[in-house]
Amino acid sequence: MATARIGVDVGGTFTDFVLHDPSRDLVHTGKLLTTPADPSEAIIEGTQRVLREAGLTPAELHSMVHGTTLVTNTVIERTGAKVGLLTTAGFRDSLEIGREIRYDLYDLFLEAPPSLVPRYLRREIPGRLDAEGNELLALDEAAVAREAKALVEGEGVEALAIGFLHSYRDKRHEARAGEIIRSLYPDLPLTLSAEVAPEIREFERTSTACANAYVQPRMQRYLDKLERDLARIGFEGRLYVMLSGGGICAVREAKAFPIRLIESGPAAGAMAAAFLSKLAGLDRVVSYDMGGTTAKMCLVEDGAPDHKFDFEAGRVRRFVKGSGLPLKVSVVDMIEIGAGGGSIARVEPGSGLMKVGPRSAGAVPGPVCYGRGGTEPCVTDADLMLGRLDPAYFLGGEMALDPDRVRRAFAEGVAAKLNVSADTAALGVQRIVDETMAAATRMHLAEKGRDPRDYALIAFGGAGPVHAWNLARLLKINRVVVPLGAGVASALGFLVAPPATDMVRSLVGRLERLDWARVNALFAEMAEEGRTLLEESGADPATIVLTPTADMRHVGQGFEIPVPLPGLALGEADVPAIREAFFAAYRLRFGRVVEDQPIEALSWRLACAAPGQDIRIGRGRAEAGGAPTPRATRPVVFEGHGPLPAPVYDRYALRPGMEFIGPALVEERESTCVIGPATRVAVDKHLNLVLELA
């Protein structure tokens, strides 16, 4: 029986692979440049290569878990399908009106995020339900057929979305309209807002439905092609896909609701950090994933990453809330910035100041040192100039770097414009990118009322271990953990992530007035749907765990917070416990509570999950103790110290119990860990490097 599994992470610069076969106690890794024109090319090539190196065939694979940035790229680049929208008569312009909030009050030339469905493709359908789900006006079925034909045959739309008023409360009108359209166009991608986001708030629910329809045709084509390509090389197992919330799902769910994959790739890194934090015995961790294009930071507490249930895609202004398309999807709550190994350094013409990112050289042409046509120096080029990378050992020696080309690019580019040396310019790039990441991390933690000094840092990604020591120093974090195979840890996250999904239904009411029978009926409906989806994802029904929460707030507030609930069968007797749980969650977020104000619930959520697979790292390696033997020494530039001789250690020669003191470099195939002066390093039983900063 096949037991081997492969996790595949397609990033903007590299595609990472981790193979795990528990029957052979085998963990094998791989890394290839991404093929942006067709990401499946790198997936197939890398899969064949890692299998060959591990001595396995595609037929011996049990399954593959995949994450992709295709959905988010499609939304950001506006390269999705031509979408039509059927909506309730009188609500055609809801997508333009939005929340009637300006994300910048003082910008007279404010640019709103463009709608994915232009006005001429939005059609009104007579029919109306009230806020309780009662029918006020019957659905005009003839209008549904007429407008659908006009959009499909007259305007050539490639997908349809349906968003009727109050369908979160009762979806009968949307369901009937869907039946009519499917009878006319059985192969047309169709999204019902009551299925993709069955919760209150008209604008956000309709926006989510439109976004799902926008990316659905492209995602379906991509997954169909990937399945065909895998079958062509002899893969007979199951293909699973990572959801934005950190769970894995079957391909059917991914094709039906591709918008739930919008943060698919970054979520895997957070799941890897959660797994590694448990191994290291840490309950408060900042996950730090720096790849070739972006850096992602996320809080992991008690072995689980933070989650949220709304997301903004394609922001007009990158860090300005309200400037993007609102989506009601479950996502791992992280901050993502354009700071990666491929982030390009430049001098701003007006100010004369150097900037780094968010524009990236990506895989093509890549940084200057790759020798693939890049001419603008990037973060990776600066790391090479400062001695952090070995030009002869990048990707384990598979990809030689060109330091002379980099020095010329710095000297003739940013250094000349700034009138400084190439070495000073390279150090400036490192300072800017590290300070940018530190500022973003501080802001992310401050918004949650957290202090970075209370956390450890888990660093991974190809560039993460290179910058982790200095980032921790800037954040005043005194412990850094760097796992074995850090450069491909996100791909490991696919293999340890559980089959999981998040269900939601809205029913608004004050705690003392709620119809608990209806609440329990909603939970029963969600439990049945969630179990079905998880069983399709390969979960053992006996292991599925259901965790209920509610979105609650004080009456009159415009926002709500998630509150854990005592069970799936609730009643009046549970109200005091629910009230206390709300106060606890409110106090954690805001530092105070208002006990004399009434509380109401808006939406009821059910997290459905089965256990993820455990992967043992470091098993079979005996305790060694003492100091390891360096294989070389080379000068490395550290801010405030200048070049220092740093011993270079082979990552694969390190054993549990070994200790040494920085400055030092630890090299492995996919990444290099840079350790600053006076930093104590120990190798734990799982082969993690544990850095204790002075």
XYZ file of C-alpha atoms in Angstrom:
694
model
C 0.000 0.000 0.000
C 1.341 3.438 -1.011
C 2.217 5.643 1.968
C 4.451 8.373 0.487
C 3.111 11.934 0.282
C 4.484 15.055 -1.395
C 3.852 18.669 -0.430
C 4.337 21.215 -3.223
C 4.555 24.968 -2.634
C 4.546 27.132 -5.762
C 6.076 30.484 -4.869
C 6.829 33.546 -6.935
C 10.490 32.559 -7.354
C 10.906 28.912 -6.300
C 8.711 25.823 -6.198
C 9.459 23.728 -3.101
C 8.960 20.009 -2.499
C 8.927 17.829 0.595
C 8.405 14.076 0.313
C 7.521 12.020 3.381
C 7.217 8.236 3.471
C 6.419 7.020 7.000
C 6.902 3.370 6.033
C 10.567 4.076 5.249
C 11.087 6.871 7.792
C 12.042 9.007 4.796
C 11.943 12.791 4.428
C 13.324 14.194 1.180
C 13.338 17.792 -0.107
C 13.715 19.607 -3.399
C 13.645 23.130 -4.824
C 13.287 24.383 -8.414
C 12.793 27.766 -10.025
C 9.099 28.413 -10.621
C 7.832 28.421 -14.209
C 5.511 31.475 -14.161
C 3.983 30.861 -17.602
C 2.804 27.390 -16.511
C 3.413 26.526 -12.840
C 2.575 22.861 -13.479
C 5.805 22.469 -15.482
C 7.952 22.986 -12.377
C 5.553 20.840 -10.325
C 5.877 17.868 -12.673
C 9.640 18.244 -13.137
C 10.244 18.632 -9.402
C 7.961 15.733 -8.495
C 9.775 13.393 -10.854
C 13.127 14.571 -9.568
C 12.382 14.235 -5.854
C 10.869 10.781 -6.432
C 13.914 9.696 -8.404
C 16.296 10.937 -5.717
C 14.235 9.146 -3.039
C 14.164 5.901 -5.032
C 10.376 5.923 -5.534
C 8.036 5.874 -8.522
C 4.909 8.021 -9.049
C 2.761 4.904 -8.571
C 4.125 4.632 -5.005
C 2.684 8.014 -4.045
C -0.376 7.960 -1.812
C -1.205 11.631 -2.311
C 0.015 15.101 -3.161
C -0.913 18.303 -1.310
C -0.574 21.487 -3.301
C -0.770 25.204 -2.631
C -0.887 27.947 -5.201
C -0.860 31.723 -5.548
C -2.854 31.482 -8.795
C -6.073 32.790 -7.224
C -4.573 35.858 -5.585
C -2.461 36.632 -8.672
C -5.566 36.434 -10.851
C -7.390 38.969 -8.670
C -4.415 41.310 -8.299
C -3.531 41.230 -12.005
C -7.194 41.343 -13.102
C -6.734 38.376 -15.461
C -9.859 36.435 -14.494
C -13.005 35.544 -16.383
C -15.687 37.831 -17.780
C -18.355 37.574 -15.079
C -22.047 38.384 -15.028
C -24.083 39.025 -11.844
C -27.781 38.411 -11.204
C -28.993 40.408 -8.209
C -32.211 41.534 -6.550
C -34.091 44.301 -8.365
C -32.961 47.648 -7.000
C -29.570 46.401 -5.809
C -27.611 46.467 -9.051
C -25.177 49.059 -7.754
C -24.391 47.488 -4.370
C -20.914 46.557 -5.585
C -20.185 50.217 -6.411
C -21.801 51.689 -3.296
C -20.031 49.246 -1.000
C -20.009 50.395 2.624
C -20.040 54.099 1.686
C -16.769 54.518 3.577
C -13.743 56.343 2.224
C -10.513 54.571 3.135
C -8.733 57.954 3.015
C -10.911 60.865 4.149
C -8.560 63.566 2.892
C -7.667 62.303 -0.593
C -9.784 64.261 -3.081
C -8.660 61.975 -5.900
C -9.368 58.740 -4.056
C -9.174 55.661 -6.268
C -11.740 53.005 -5.421
C -10.945 49.342 -6.048
C -12.458 48.535 -9.446
C -15.390 46.116 -9.398
C -14.791 42.678 -10.893
C -18.204 42.943 -12.620
C -18.846 46.169 -14.574
C -22.311 47.689 -14.369
C -23.497 46.532 -17.813
C -22.924 42.905 -16.730
C -25.019 43.266 -13.566
C -28.689 42.418 -14.136
C -31.686 42.846 -11.803
C -34.155 40.047 -11.046
C -37.584 40.738 -9.463
C -38.194 38.716 -6.299
C -37.716 39.541 -2.634
C -37.209 37.935 0.779
C -37.256 39.919 3.993
C -34.626 39.859 6.745
C -36.358 36.888 8.393
C -36.369 34.859 5.169
C -40.078 35.359 4.461
C -41.054 35.746 0.806
C -42.397 39.203 0.003
C -42.291 38.806 -3.790
C -41.981 35.555 -5.736
C -38.893 35.029 -7.857
C -39.439 35.986 -11.512
C -38.167 32.784 -13.114
C -38.701 34.084 -16.633
C -36.455 37.062 -15.838
C -33.749 34.702 -14.562
C -33.732 32.771 -17.854
C -33.961 35.943 -19.958
C -31.123 37.799 -18.223
C -28.919 34.714 -18.086
C -29.288 34.263 -21.857
C -28.557 37.935 -22.414
C -25.352 37.693 -20.399
C -24.105 34.368 -21.750
C -25.185 34.585 -25.375
C -25.328 38.339 -25.798
C -22.358 39.508 -23.732
C -20.229 36.347 -23.764
C -19.698 36.022 -20.018
C -17.607 33.027 -18.974
C -19.068 32.652 -15.460
C -22.107 33.790 -13.504
C -22.626 34.863 -9.891
C -25.978 35.133 -8.111
C -26.364 37.417 -5.092
C -29.918 37.994 -3.856
C -30.922 40.034 -0.834
C -31.066 38.105 2.484
C -30.099 34.796 0.844
C -27.886 34.042 3.854
C -31.144 33.611 5.808
C -32.987 31.599 3.147
C -31.371 30.541 -0.113
C -34.494 29.307 -1.904
C -34.505 32.086 -4.521
C -30.800 31.678 -5.273
C -31.136 27.901 -5.393
C -34.065 28.088 -7.830
C -32.247 30.595 -10.050
C -29.238 28.255 -10.028
C -31.422 25.339 -11.165
C -32.764 27.382 -14.076
C -29.306 28.475 -15.205
C -27.815 24.992 -14.905
C -30.644 23.585 -17.035
C -29.745 26.111 -19.731
C -25.938 26.016 -19.425
C -24.853 22.891 -17.542
C -21.132 23.533 -18.062
C -21.136 27.221 -17.158
C -19.239 28.031 -13.920
C -21.869 29.297 -11.485
C -21.514 30.712 -7.957
C -24.339 31.214 -5.462
C -23.545 33.719 -2.718
C -25.515 31.615 -0.205
C -23.147 28.714 -0.838
C -19.783 30.458 -0.951
C -20.446 32.947 1.907
C -23.727 32.241 3.745
C -23.469 35.099 6.219
C -24.823 38.559 6.866
C -23.615 41.733 5.083
C -24.880 42.109 1.538
C -21.916 43.860 -0.052
C -19.273 41.483 1.277
C -21.288 38.365 0.425
C -21.955 39.520 -3.152
C -18.339 40.628 -3.578
C -17.169 37.164 -2.487
C -19.533 35.466 -4.941
C -18.297 37.648 -7.803
C -14.648 37.006 -6.912
C -15.281 33.254 -6.791
C -16.883 33.346 -10.253
C -14.038 35.557 -11.497
C -11.315 33.011 -10.679
C -13.311 29.792 -11.118
C -12.744 29.104 -14.850
C -8.989 29.655 -14.617
C -8.650 27.558 -11.482
C -10.702 24.737 -12.974
C -8.502 24.690 -16.083
C -5.352 24.730 -13.963
C -6.425 21.861 -11.705
C -7.730 19.811 -14.645
C -4.396 20.200 -16.416
C -2.411 19.393 -13.282
C -4.431 16.216 -12.741
C -3.851 15.179 -16.366
C -0.115 15.904 -16.162
C 0.230 13.927 -12.939
C -1.671 10.999 -14.436
C 0.624 11.140 -17.463
C 3.716 10.500 -15.317
C 2.025 7.609 -13.514
C 0.570 9.272 -10.397
C -2.442 7.254 -9.226
C -3.024 8.817 -5.793
C -5.214 11.686 -4.603
C -4.524 15.372 -5.195
C -5.433 17.711 -2.334
C -5.287 21.494 -2.141
C -4.474 23.823 0.751
C -7.223 26.211 1.865
C -6.511 29.766 3.017
C -7.505 28.787 6.544
C -4.753 26.163 6.785
C -6.775 23.004 6.122
C -6.585 20.734 3.106
C -9.497 19.889 0.847
C -10.355 17.671 -2.101
C -10.062 19.007 -5.650
C -13.859 19.129 -6.003
C -14.160 21.748 -3.260
C -11.237 23.704 -4.701
C -12.914 23.840 -8.113
C -16.306 24.816 -6.676
C -15.004 27.472 -4.264
C -11.561 28.560 -5.511
C -11.816 31.891 -3.667
C -11.188 29.887 -0.475
C -7.660 29.302 -1.853
C -6.735 32.989 -2.106
C -4.094 32.666 0.647
C -3.368 28.999 -0.066
C 0.408 29.237 -0.342
C 1.137 31.523 2.648
C -1.172 29.450 4.880
C 1.120 26.438 4.524
C 3.995 28.323 6.128
C 1.848 29.164 9.152
C 0.834 25.503 9.484
C 4.502 24.481 9.324
C 5.311 27.020 12.056
C 2.473 25.652 14.216
C 3.844 22.124 13.816
C 7.409 23.222 14.552
C 6.359 25.258 17.588
C 4.860 22.112 19.126
C 8.066 20.182 18.446
C 10.123 22.925 20.063
C 7.769 23.218 23.057
C 6.963 26.878 22.379
C 3.489 28.299 23.009
C 4.091 31.855 21.743
C 5.704 32.163 18.349
C 6.017 34.636 15.495
C 6.078 32.693 12.241
C 8.517 34.359 9.825
C 8.497 33.103 6.234
C 10.708 35.002 3.796
C 10.858 33.659 0.274
C 11.933 35.068 -3.040
C 9.050 37.502 -3.478
C 7.413 38.246 -0.124
C 7.816 37.952 3.631
C 4.921 36.679 5.754
C 4.555 37.105 9.517
C 1.903 35.366 11.616
C 1.184 34.795 15.307
C 1.086 31.173 16.483
C -0.212 30.637 20.006
C -0.688 27.288 21.739
C 0.199 25.428 18.546
C -2.338 27.147 16.272
C -2.029 30.174 13.961
C -4.391 33.108 14.317
C -7.406 33.061 12.003
C -9.801 35.665 10.677
C -12.895 35.395 8.530
C -12.587 38.344 6.220
C -9.916 39.335 3.765
C -9.193 42.148 1.319
C -7.755 41.266 -2.080
C -6.154 43.506 -4.680
C -5.809 46.591 -2.511
C -5.314 49.875 -4.327
C -2.987 50.851 -1.450
C -1.134 47.883 -0.071
C -1.515 48.452 3.685
C -4.652 50.602 3.726
C -7.726 48.792 5.024
C -10.795 49.351 2.873
C -8.891 49.890 -0.375
C -9.406 46.327 -1.640
C -12.139 43.874 -2.531
C -13.759 42.476 0.635
C -14.062 38.692 0.815
C -15.818 36.569 3.424
C -13.409 33.651 3.579
C -11.515 31.900 6.356
C -7.814 32.807 6.233
C -4.771 32.493 8.445
C -4.309 35.977 9.890
C -0.916 37.188 8.721
C 0.784 40.232 7.322
C 2.450 39.901 3.943
C 4.853 42.459 2.530
C 6.902 42.776 -0.641
C 10.208 41.921 1.002
C 11.828 38.798 -0.419
C 15.116 37.689 -1.870
C 14.070 39.021 -5.264
C 12.877 42.434 -4.006
C 14.538 45.083 -6.157
C 16.578 47.983 -4.746
C 16.218 51.369 -6.403
C 16.801 55.075 -5.748
C 13.650 57.202 -5.842
C 14.099 60.045 -8.377
C 12.370 62.709 -6.270
C 13.738 62.051 -2.796
C 17.058 60.476 -3.690
C 16.393 57.795 -1.071
C 16.923 54.085 -1.596
C 13.840 51.842 -1.539
C 13.616 48.043 -1.549
C 10.551 46.254 -2.970
C 7.715 45.568 -3.323
C 8.611 45.007 -7.000
C 10.378 41.664 -7.359
C 12.615 40.116 -9.982
C 10.840 36.794 -9.347
C 12.096 33.672 -11.080
C 12.441 35.428 -14.440
C 14.803 37.202 -14.778
C 15.628 36.807 -11.079
C 18.338 38.598 -9.073
C 21.487 39.726 -10.835
C 23.557 36.923 -9.267
C 21.439 34.239 -10.981
C 22.862 35.273 -14.359
C 19.461 34.905 -16.033
C 19.148 38.443 -17.362
C 18.480 40.421 -14.179
C 20.177 43.823 -14.097
C 18.702 45.492 -10.996
C 20.292 44.474 -7.669
C 18.014 42.631 -5.247
C 18.097 41.515 -1.612
C 19.730 38.203 -2.557
C 22.446 40.132 -4.388
C 23.087 42.201 -1.248
C 23.240 39.021 0.862
C 25.880 37.654 -1.515
C 27.903 40.890 -1.346
C 27.855 40.828 2.470
C 29.217 37.267 2.636
C 26.000 35.638 3.774
C 25.754 33.316 0.759
C 28.369 31.030 -0.770
C 28.376 31.584 -4.552
C 29.497 27.988 -5.076
C 26.912 26.373 -2.747
C 23.594 28.001 -3.685
C 20.973 25.246 -3.944
C 23.668 22.866 -2.776
C 26.008 23.880 -5.593
C 23.411 23.256 -8.280
C 23.103 26.938 -9.131
C 26.307 29.010 -9.212
C 26.049 32.694 -8.304
C 28.081 35.470 -9.943
C 29.497 37.911 -7.330
C 31.415 39.987 -9.902
C 28.257 40.677 -11.879
C 26.531 41.725 -8.635
C 29.333 44.098 -7.627
C 29.170 45.797 -11.030
C 25.383 46.118 -10.810
C 25.617 47.775 -7.390
C 28.531 50.016 -8.387
C 26.881 51.210 -11.598
C 23.375 51.434 -10.160
C 22.233 52.385 -6.663
C 25.766 52.964 -5.319
C 26.585 55.452 -8.072
C 23.290 57.309 -7.581
C 23.882 57.503 -3.825
C 27.593 58.281 -4.218
C 28.625 55.461 -1.870
C 30.605 52.245 -2.264
C 28.993 49.061 -3.537
C 29.523 47.435 -0.114
C 27.794 50.339 1.667
C 24.871 50.153 -0.775
C 24.519 46.399 -0.160
C 24.494 46.951 3.612
C 21.865 49.642 3.067
C 19.653 47.158 1.226
C 19.932 44.749 4.158
C 19.109 47.498 6.668
C 16.062 48.675 4.724
C 14.535 45.265 4.132
C 15.086 44.150 7.740
C 13.648 47.391 9.154
C 10.667 47.089 6.796
C 9.930 43.586 8.056
C 10.429 44.624 11.682
C 8.047 47.572 11.317
C 5.388 45.377 9.697
C 5.728 42.775 12.455
C 5.472 45.389 15.208
C 2.331 46.806 13.606
C 0.748 43.351 13.227
C 1.390 42.473 16.863
C 0.379 45.901 18.169
C -3.014 45.577 16.452
C -3.533 42.418 18.496
C -2.292 43.942 21.736
C 0.849 41.774 21.777
C 4.483 42.524 22.612
C 7.115 40.866 20.355
C 9.443 40.449 23.343
C 7.064 37.794 24.696
C 7.532 35.596 21.611
C 10.096 33.397 19.925
C 10.748 33.626 16.187
C 10.501 30.581 13.903
C 12.310 31.420 10.668
C 12.039 29.600 7.363
C 11.763 30.174 3.638
C 14.803 30.457 1.405
C 15.729 33.902 2.744
C 14.196 33.699 6.227
C 17.180 32.178 8.083
C 19.480 34.673 6.324
C 17.674 37.635 7.885
C 16.174 36.096 11.041
C 18.966 37.002 13.461
C 18.913 40.691 12.558
C 15.106 40.799 12.484
C 14.964 39.281 15.978
C 17.533 41.813 17.172
C 15.401 44.680 15.852
C 12.267 43.264 17.491
C 14.112 42.529 20.771
C 13.209 38.846 20.471
C 15.833 36.750 22.235
C 15.083 33.285 20.823
C 15.081 32.179 17.184
C 14.312 28.643 15.967
C 15.433 27.558 12.497
C 14.233 24.082 11.448
C 16.067 21.571 9.324
C 15.049 22.116 5.705
C 13.992 25.681 6.497
C 14.138 26.648 2.837
C 11.256 24.299 2.008
C 9.357 24.411 5.316
C 6.206 25.768 3.657
C 6.009 22.566 1.614
C 6.309 20.662 4.908
C 3.278 22.642 6.078
C 1.149 20.966 3.400
C 1.994 17.541 4.805
C 1.304 18.332 8.468
C -1.855 20.379 7.832
C -5.077 18.624 8.812
C -8.075 17.984 6.577
C -10.150 20.944 7.734
C -12.841 23.374 6.707
C -14.760 26.243 8.310
C -18.543 26.484 8.092
C -20.656 29.567 8.839
C -24.306 30.577 9.096
C -25.801 33.901 10.221
C -28.624 34.325 12.716
C -28.699 37.696 14.476
C -30.072 38.105 17.969
C -29.384 39.186 21.532
C -28.242 36.408 23.823
C -31.337 36.601 25.995
C -33.690 36.523 22.968
C -32.105 33.927 20.684
C -34.065 31.015 19.277
C -31.701 28.291 20.463
C -33.548 25.587 18.527
C -32.689 27.435 15.288
C -29.094 27.897 16.394
C -28.764 24.173 17.103
C -30.355 23.365 13.731
C -27.736 25.536 12.017
C -24.932 23.714 13.835
C -26.425 20.344 12.854
C -26.564 21.456 9.201
C -22.973 22.718 9.292
C -21.739 19.558 11.022
C -23.233 17.331 8.341
C -21.798 19.432 5.512
C -18.388 19.694 7.182
C -18.126 15.965 7.832
C -18.967 15.238 4.191
C -16.260 17.590 2.916
C -13.649 16.188 5.298
C -14.399 12.590 4.391
C -13.870 13.568 0.738
C -10.494 14.919 1.838
C -9.491 11.543 3.246
C -10.338 12.128 6.911
C -11.330 9.244 9.177
C -14.909 10.094 10.326
C -14.101 8.870 13.846
C -11.325 11.469 14.233
C -13.207 14.579 13.099
C -13.403 17.289 15.758
C -16.050 20.036 15.611
C -15.310 23.354 17.330
C -18.120 25.939 17.558
C -17.650 29.702 17.870
C -19.849 32.765 17.400
C -19.161 36.262 16.089
C -20.433 38.512 18.884
C -20.459 42.171 19.858
C -22.131 44.673 22.112
C -25.379 45.953 20.622
C -24.621 49.089 18.615
C -21.017 48.215 17.761
C -20.027 47.903 14.121
C -17.589 45.031 14.522
C -17.555 41.690 16.271
C -15.071 39.242 17.772
C -14.937 35.432 17.713
C -16.068 33.775 20.941
C -15.679 30.049 21.791
C -18.918 28.234 22.642
C -19.441 25.460 25.221
C -20.977 22.976 22.773
C -23.065 22.251 19.686
C -26.351 21.872 21.590
C -27.014 25.185 23.294
C -29.843 26.578 25.375
C -30.818 29.205 27.927
C -28.733 27.484 30.587
C -25.566 28.175 28.543
C -26.087 31.955 28.337
C -23.994 32.824 31.460
C -21.060 30.743 30.182
C -21.319 32.311 26.701
C -21.439 35.780 28.265
C -18.283 35.106 30.296
C -16.523 33.712 27.203
C -17.396 36.929 25.355
C -15.991 39.061 28.184
C -12.782 37.018 28.218
C -12.305 37.409 24.457
C -13.178 41.112 24.621
C -10.740 41.737 27.479
C -7.926 39.942 25.618
C -8.495 42.132 22.564
C -9.191 45.517 24.190
C -7.923 45.256 27.767
C -11.300 46.050 29.331
C -14.961 44.976 29.314
C -18.327 46.736 29.508
C -20.473 44.382 31.533
C -23.704 46.391 31.596
C -24.227 46.540 27.828
C -26.350 43.921 25.974
C -24.561 41.370 23.787
C -25.672 40.031 20.436
C -24.474 37.260 18.117
C -24.368 37.673 14.338
C -22.819 34.556 12.833
C -22.275 31.011 14.060
C -19.165 29.152 12.954
C -18.073 25.549 13.070
C -14.434 24.575 12.567
C -14.286 20.990 11.318
C -10.898 19.261 11.428
C -9.256 15.857 11.571
C -5.716 15.278 12.880
C -2.847 16.076 10.536
C -0.060 13.596 9.977
C 2.924 13.649 12.278
C 6.396 13.781 10.747
C 9.364 12.871 12.910
C 12.398 15.043 12.240
C 15.772 14.062 13.598
C 14.797 10.556 14.660
C 17.709 8.141 14.591
C 20.420 10.772 15.088
C 22.340 10.135 18.274
C 23.186 12.841 20.770
C 26.597 14.256 19.998
C 27.246 17.184 22.338
C 30.237 19.457 22.118
C 31.082 21.854 19.320
C 30.852 20.929 15.627
C 33.790 21.253 13.245
C 33.477 24.047 10.660
C 34.216 23.170 7.054
C 35.431 26.688 6.171
C 35.591 30.303 7.341
C 34.615 33.415 5.427
C 34.152 37.100 6.268
C 30.587 38.275 6.849
C 29.510 41.898 7.260
C 27.323 42.580 10.306
C 25.857 46.001 10.948
C 27.931 47.850 13.530
C 30.746 45.291 13.378
C 32.119 45.309 9.841
C 33.462 42.087 8.322
C 33.925 39.314 10.898
C 35.419 35.853 10.265
C 32.487 33.423 10.501
C 32.945 29.633 10.707
C 30.784 27.815 8.150
C 29.033 24.654 9.378
C 27.466 21.899 7.309
C 23.813 21.650 8.394
C 23.685 17.935 7.645
C 26.684 17.199 9.879
C 25.082 18.727 12.977
C 23.749 16.380 15.667
C 21.451 16.936 18.661
C 23.294 18.433 21.607
C 25.937 20.291 19.614
C 26.564 23.911 20.626
C 28.582 26.849 19.282
C 28.688 30.652 19.456
C 28.343 33.180 16.637
C 29.322 34.749 14.405
C 28.701 31.714 12.232
C 26.984 30.441 9.121
C 25.084 27.158 8.836
C 24.584 26.066 5.242
C 22.117 23.576 3.851
C 20.903 22.966 0.344
C 17.909 25.310 0.349
C 19.017 28.066 2.742
C 21.738 29.543 4.945
C 21.318 30.505 8.592
C 23.232 33.664 9.481
C 24.174 33.922 13.160
C 25.432 37.181 14.592
C 28.143 37.860 17.171
C 27.785 36.614 20.758
C 24.763 34.464 19.892
C 24.631 31.030 21.496
C 23.374 28.222 19.244
C 22.231 24.753 20.273
C 20.933 21.869 18.149
C 17.843 20.341 19.772
C 16.612 16.736 19.464
C 14.560 17.628 16.375
C 17.641 19.149 14.688
C 16.308 22.687 15.062
C 18.905 25.412 15.455
C 17.945 27.318 18.619
C 19.559 30.771 18.706
C 19.753 32.631 22.019
C 20.541 36.282 21.374
C 22.654 38.150 23.882
